[in-house]
CSV table of C-alpha atoms in Angstrom, one decimal:
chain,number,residue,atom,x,y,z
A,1,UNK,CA,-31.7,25.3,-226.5
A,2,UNK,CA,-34.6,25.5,-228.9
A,3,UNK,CA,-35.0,22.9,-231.2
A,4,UNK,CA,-36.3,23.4,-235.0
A,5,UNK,CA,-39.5,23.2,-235.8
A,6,UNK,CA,-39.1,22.0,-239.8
A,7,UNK,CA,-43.0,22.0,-240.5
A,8,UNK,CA,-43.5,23.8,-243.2
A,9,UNK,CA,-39.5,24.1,-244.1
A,10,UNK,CA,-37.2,24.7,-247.3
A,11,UNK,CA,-41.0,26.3,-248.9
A,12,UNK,CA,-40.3,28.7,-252.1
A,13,UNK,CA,-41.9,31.5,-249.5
A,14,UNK,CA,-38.5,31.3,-247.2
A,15,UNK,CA,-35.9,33.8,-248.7
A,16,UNK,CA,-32.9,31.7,-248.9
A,17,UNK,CA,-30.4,34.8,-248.7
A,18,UNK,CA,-32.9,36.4,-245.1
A,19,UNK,CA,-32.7,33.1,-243.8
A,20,UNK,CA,-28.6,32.5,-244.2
A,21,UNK,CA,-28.1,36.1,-242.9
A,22,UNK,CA,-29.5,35.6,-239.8
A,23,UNK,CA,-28.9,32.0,-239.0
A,24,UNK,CA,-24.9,32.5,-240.2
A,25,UNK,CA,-25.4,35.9,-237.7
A,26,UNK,CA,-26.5,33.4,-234.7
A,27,UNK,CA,-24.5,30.5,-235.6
A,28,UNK,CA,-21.4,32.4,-235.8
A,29,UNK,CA,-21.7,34.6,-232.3
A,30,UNK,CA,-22.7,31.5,-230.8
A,31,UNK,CA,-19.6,29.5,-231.5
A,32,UNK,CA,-17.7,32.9,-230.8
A,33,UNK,CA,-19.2,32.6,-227.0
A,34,UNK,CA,-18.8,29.0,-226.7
A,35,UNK,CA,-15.2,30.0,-226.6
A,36,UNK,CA,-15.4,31.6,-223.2
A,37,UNK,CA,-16.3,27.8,-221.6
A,38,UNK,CA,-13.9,27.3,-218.9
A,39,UNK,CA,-12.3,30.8,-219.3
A,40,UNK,CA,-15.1,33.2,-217.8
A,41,UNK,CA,-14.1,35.5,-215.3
A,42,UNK,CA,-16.3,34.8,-212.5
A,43,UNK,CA,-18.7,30.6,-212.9
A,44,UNK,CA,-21.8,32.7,-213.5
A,45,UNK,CA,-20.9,34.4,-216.0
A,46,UNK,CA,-19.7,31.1,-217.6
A,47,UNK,CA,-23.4,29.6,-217.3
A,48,UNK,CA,-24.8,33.2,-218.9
A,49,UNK,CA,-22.4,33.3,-221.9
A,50,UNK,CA,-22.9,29.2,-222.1
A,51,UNK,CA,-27.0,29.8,-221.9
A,52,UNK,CA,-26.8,32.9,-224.9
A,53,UNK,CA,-24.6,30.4,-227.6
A,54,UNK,CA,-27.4,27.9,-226.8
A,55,UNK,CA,-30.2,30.4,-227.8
A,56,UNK,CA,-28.1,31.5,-230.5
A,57,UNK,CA,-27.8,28.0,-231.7
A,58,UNK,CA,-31.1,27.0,-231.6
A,59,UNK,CA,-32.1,30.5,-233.8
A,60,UNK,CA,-29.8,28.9,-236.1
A,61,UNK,CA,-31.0,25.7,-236.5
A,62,UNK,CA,-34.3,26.7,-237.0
A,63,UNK,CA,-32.9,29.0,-239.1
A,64,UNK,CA,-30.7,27.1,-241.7
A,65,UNK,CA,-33.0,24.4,-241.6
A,66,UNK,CA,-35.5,26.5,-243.3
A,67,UNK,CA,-32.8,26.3,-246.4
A,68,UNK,CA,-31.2,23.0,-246.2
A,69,UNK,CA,-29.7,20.4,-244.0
A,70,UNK,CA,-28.4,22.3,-240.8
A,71,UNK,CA,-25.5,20.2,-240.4
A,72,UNK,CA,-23.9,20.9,-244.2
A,73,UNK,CA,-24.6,24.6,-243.9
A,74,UNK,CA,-22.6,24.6,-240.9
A,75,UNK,CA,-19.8,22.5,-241.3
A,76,UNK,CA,-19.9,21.6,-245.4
A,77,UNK,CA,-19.6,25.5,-246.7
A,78,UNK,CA,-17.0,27.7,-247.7
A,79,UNK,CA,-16.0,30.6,-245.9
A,80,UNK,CA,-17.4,32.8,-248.8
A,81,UNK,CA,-20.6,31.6,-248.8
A,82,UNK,CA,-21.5,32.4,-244.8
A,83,UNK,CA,-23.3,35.6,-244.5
A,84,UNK,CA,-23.4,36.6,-241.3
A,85,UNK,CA,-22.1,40.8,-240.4
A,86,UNK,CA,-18.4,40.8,-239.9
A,87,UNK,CA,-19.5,42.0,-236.1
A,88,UNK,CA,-19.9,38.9,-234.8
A,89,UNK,CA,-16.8,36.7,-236.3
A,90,UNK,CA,-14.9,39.7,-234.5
A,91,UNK,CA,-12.5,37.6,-231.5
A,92,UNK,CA,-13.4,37.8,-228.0
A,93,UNK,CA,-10.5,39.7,-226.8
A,94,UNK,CA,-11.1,40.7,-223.2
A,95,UNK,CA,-14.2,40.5,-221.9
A,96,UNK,CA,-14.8,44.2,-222.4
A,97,UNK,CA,-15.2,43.3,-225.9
A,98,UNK,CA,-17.0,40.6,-225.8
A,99,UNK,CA,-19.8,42.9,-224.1
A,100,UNK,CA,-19.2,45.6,-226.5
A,101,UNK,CA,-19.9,43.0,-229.1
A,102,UNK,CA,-22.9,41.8,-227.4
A,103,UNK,CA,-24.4,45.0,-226.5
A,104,UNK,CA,-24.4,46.0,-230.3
A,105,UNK,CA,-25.6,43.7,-231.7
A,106,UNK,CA,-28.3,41.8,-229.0
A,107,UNK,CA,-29.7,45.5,-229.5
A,108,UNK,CA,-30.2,45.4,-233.3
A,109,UNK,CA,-31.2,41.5,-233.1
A,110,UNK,CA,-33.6,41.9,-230.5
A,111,UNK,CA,-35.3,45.2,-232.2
A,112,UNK,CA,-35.4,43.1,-235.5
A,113,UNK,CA,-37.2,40.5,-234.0
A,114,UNK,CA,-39.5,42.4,-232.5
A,115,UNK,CA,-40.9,44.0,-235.4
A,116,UNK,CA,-40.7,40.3,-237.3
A,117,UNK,CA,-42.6,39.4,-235.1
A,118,UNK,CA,-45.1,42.1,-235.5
A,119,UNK,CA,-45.8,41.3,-239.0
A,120,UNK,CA,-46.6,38.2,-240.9
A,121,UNK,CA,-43.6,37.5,-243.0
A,122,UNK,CA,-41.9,34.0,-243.2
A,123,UNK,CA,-39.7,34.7,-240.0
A,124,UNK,CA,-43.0,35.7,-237.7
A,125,UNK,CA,-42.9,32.8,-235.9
A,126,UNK,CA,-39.7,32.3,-235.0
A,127,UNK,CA,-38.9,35.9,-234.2
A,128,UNK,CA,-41.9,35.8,-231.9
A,129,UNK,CA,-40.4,33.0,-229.7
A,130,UNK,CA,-36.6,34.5,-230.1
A,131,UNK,CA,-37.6,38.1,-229.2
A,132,UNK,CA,-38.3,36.6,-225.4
A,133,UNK,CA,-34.3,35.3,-225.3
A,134,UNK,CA,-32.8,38.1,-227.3
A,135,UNK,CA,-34.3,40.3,-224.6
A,136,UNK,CA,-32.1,38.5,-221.8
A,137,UNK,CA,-29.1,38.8,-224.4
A,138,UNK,CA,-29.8,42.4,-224.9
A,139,UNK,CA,-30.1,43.1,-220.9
A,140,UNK,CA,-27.4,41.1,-219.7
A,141,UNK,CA,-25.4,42.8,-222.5
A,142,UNK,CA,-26.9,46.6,-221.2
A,143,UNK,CA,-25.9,45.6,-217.3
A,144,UNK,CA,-22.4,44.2,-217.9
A,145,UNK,CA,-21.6,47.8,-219.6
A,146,UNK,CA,-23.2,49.9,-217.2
A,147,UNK,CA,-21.1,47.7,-214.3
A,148,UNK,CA,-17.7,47.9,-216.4
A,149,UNK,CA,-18.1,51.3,-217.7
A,150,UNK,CA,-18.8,53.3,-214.5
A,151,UNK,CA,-16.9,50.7,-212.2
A,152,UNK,CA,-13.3,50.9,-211.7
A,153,UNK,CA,-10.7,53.6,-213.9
A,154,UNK,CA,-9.5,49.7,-215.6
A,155,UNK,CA,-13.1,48.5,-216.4
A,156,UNK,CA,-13.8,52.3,-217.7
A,157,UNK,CA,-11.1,52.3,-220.2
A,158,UNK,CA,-11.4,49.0,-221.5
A,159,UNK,CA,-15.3,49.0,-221.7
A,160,UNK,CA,-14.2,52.3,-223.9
A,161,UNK,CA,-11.5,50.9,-225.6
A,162,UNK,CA,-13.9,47.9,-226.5
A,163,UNK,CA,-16.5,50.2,-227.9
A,164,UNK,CA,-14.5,52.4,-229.7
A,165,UNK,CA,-12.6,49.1,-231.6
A,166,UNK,CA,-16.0,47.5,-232.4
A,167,UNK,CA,-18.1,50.3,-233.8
A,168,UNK,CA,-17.2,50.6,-237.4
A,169,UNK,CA,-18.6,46.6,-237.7
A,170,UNK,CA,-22.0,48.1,-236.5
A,171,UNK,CA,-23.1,49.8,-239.9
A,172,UNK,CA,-23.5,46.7,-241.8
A,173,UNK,CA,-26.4,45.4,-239.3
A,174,UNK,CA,-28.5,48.1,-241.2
A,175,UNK,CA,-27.7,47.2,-244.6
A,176,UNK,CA,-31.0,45.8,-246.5
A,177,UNK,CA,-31.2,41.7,-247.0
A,178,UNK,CA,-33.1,40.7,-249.7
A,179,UNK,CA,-36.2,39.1,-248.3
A,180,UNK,CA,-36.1,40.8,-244.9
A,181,UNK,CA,-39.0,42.8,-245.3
A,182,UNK,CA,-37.9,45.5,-242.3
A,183,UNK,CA,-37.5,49.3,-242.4
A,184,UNK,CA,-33.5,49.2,-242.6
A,185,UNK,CA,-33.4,53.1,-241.6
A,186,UNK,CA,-35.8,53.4,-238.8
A,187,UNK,CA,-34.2,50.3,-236.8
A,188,UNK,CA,-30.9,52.0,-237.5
A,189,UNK,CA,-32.8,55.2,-235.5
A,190,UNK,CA,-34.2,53.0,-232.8
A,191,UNK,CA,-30.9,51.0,-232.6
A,192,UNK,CA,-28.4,54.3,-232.0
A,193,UNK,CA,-30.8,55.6,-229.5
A,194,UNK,CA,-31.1,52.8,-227.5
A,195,UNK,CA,-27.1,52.6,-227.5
A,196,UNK,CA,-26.3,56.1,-226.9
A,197,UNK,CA,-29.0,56.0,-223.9
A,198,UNK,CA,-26.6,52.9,-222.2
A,199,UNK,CA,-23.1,54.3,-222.5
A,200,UNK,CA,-24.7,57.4,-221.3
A,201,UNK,CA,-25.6,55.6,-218.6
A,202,UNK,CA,-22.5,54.1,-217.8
A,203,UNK,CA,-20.8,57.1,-218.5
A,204,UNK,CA,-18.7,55.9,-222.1
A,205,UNK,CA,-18.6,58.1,-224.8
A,206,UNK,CA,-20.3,57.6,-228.2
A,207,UNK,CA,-17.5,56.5,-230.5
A,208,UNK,CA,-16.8,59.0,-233.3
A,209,UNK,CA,-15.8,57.1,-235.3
A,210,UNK,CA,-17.9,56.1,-239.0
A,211,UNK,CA,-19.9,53.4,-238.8
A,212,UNK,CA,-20.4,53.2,-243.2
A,213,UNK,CA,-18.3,54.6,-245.9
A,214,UNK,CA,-14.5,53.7,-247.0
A,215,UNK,CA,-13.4,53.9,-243.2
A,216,UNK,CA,-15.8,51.7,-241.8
A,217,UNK,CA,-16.0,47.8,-242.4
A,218,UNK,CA,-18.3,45.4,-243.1
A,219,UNK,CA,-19.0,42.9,-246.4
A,220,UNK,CA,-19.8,39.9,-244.4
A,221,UNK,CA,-23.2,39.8,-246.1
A,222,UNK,CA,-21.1,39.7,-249.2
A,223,UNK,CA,-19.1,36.5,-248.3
A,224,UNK,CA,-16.3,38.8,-247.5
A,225,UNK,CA,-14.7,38.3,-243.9
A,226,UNK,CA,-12.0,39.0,-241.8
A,227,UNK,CA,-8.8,37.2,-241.0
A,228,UNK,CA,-10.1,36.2,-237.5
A,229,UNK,CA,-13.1,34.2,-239.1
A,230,UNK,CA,-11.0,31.7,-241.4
A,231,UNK,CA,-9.6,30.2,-238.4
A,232,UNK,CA,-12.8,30.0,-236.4
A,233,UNK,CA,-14.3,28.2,-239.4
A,234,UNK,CA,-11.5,25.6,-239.5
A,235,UNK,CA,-12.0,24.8,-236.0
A,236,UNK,CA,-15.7,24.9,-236.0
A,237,UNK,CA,-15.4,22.3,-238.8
A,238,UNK,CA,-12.5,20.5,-238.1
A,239,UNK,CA,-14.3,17.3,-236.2
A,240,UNK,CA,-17.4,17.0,-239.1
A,241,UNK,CA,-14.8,17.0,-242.0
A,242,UNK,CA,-12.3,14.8,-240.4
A,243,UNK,CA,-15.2,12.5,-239.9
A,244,UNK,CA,-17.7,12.4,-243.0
A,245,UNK,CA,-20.8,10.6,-242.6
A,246,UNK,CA,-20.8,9.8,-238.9
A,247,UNK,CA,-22.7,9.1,-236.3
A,248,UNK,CA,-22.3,9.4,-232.6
């Protein structure tokens, strides 16, 4: 897991609202893939889901640390006040989903990074050390839905199912962030290219669904989020509030 590197942190030249956004993005799917611990389907695929919520983590450490302390932005906030896309507080469900989950949005995270890290904003340096992990996310995310979607009739149709279900979270990604100084529309280009090429590839259809607009979802940058997400806030918070002010 990385570990922040607070030199420099909580400067007027950090956006609070950028940094939030993204660390709430991280720190949310990683506690959403901690949840697979001891429920994978095969103990490889435990370690790979365990190793992503640790890179995730340690992008949001970094991340909130920028703003504050890490461990009251985590545990200490309202549900109103996180800001991460509705996409990634979305439940596991079967593991279909969880790779439909992770394939859209390790593909917008790791093309964001990338061109972070290609300029000299606030978030250079930590997007040019998290583009290397996003790029296993991303890849692990691409094989798992080439091997579900053209294996078996079972793995076809619930790697579709998955897909289908998940899609109308993915507009918000591509909403603009105050302070994330990024070209919104051409990542949105890059983003459904790159996603139609892989469930070409593993023979899935593009969903057909709208992806922005009254029929699609998304406020999570807003402070607005789904059912799902209140109760995986109260247990993410449970043990820190139960216990204020220690130490272990």
């Amino acid at each position: 897991m990385s570990t922040p590197d607070t030199s420099g942190s909580a400067t007027a030249a950090v956006p609070v609202g950028a940094a939030l956004a993204l660390g709430d993005d991280a720190l949310v799917l990683s506690h959403r893939l901690g949840e697979w611990a001891g429920s994978a389907p095969v103990l490889e695929e435990e370690v790979a889901l365990a190793n992503i919520a640790l890179d995730l983590l340690g992008q949001a450490r970094v991340l909130l640390s920028l703003v504050g302390d890490e461990d009251e932005l985590a545990y200490l906030r309202e549900e109103r006040s996180f800001r991460n896309v509705q996409l990634v507080e979305q439940p596991n469900g079967d593991f279909a989903h969880t790779i439909a989950r992770q394939l859209y949005f390790s593909t917008y995270q790791h093309l964001l990074y990338a061109r972070l890290a290609s300029g000299d904003g606030p978030f250079a340096g930590l997007a040019a050390k998290a583009v290397k992990e996003v790029a296993y996310h991303r890849d692990h995310a691409e094989q798992w839905t080439l091997r579900l979607g053209d294996g078996t009739p079972e793995s076809h149709e619930r790697m579709s199912r998955a897909c289908e279900a998940l899609w109308r979270y993915t507009g918000e990604l591509f909403q603009p962030v105050e302070g994330l100084d990024v070209d919104h529309a051409a990542l949105e280009g890059a983003w459904l290219e790159s996603v139609t090429d892989v469930l070409g590839r593993a023979t899935l259809t593009v969903p057909s669904g709208p992806r922005t607009g009254a029929w699609s979802a998304g406020a999570g940058r807003q402070g607005l989020h789904t059912e799902p997400f209140g109760r995986m806030l109260a247990e993410m918070q449970h043990l820190h509030r139960s216990h204020p002010g220690a130490s272990w």
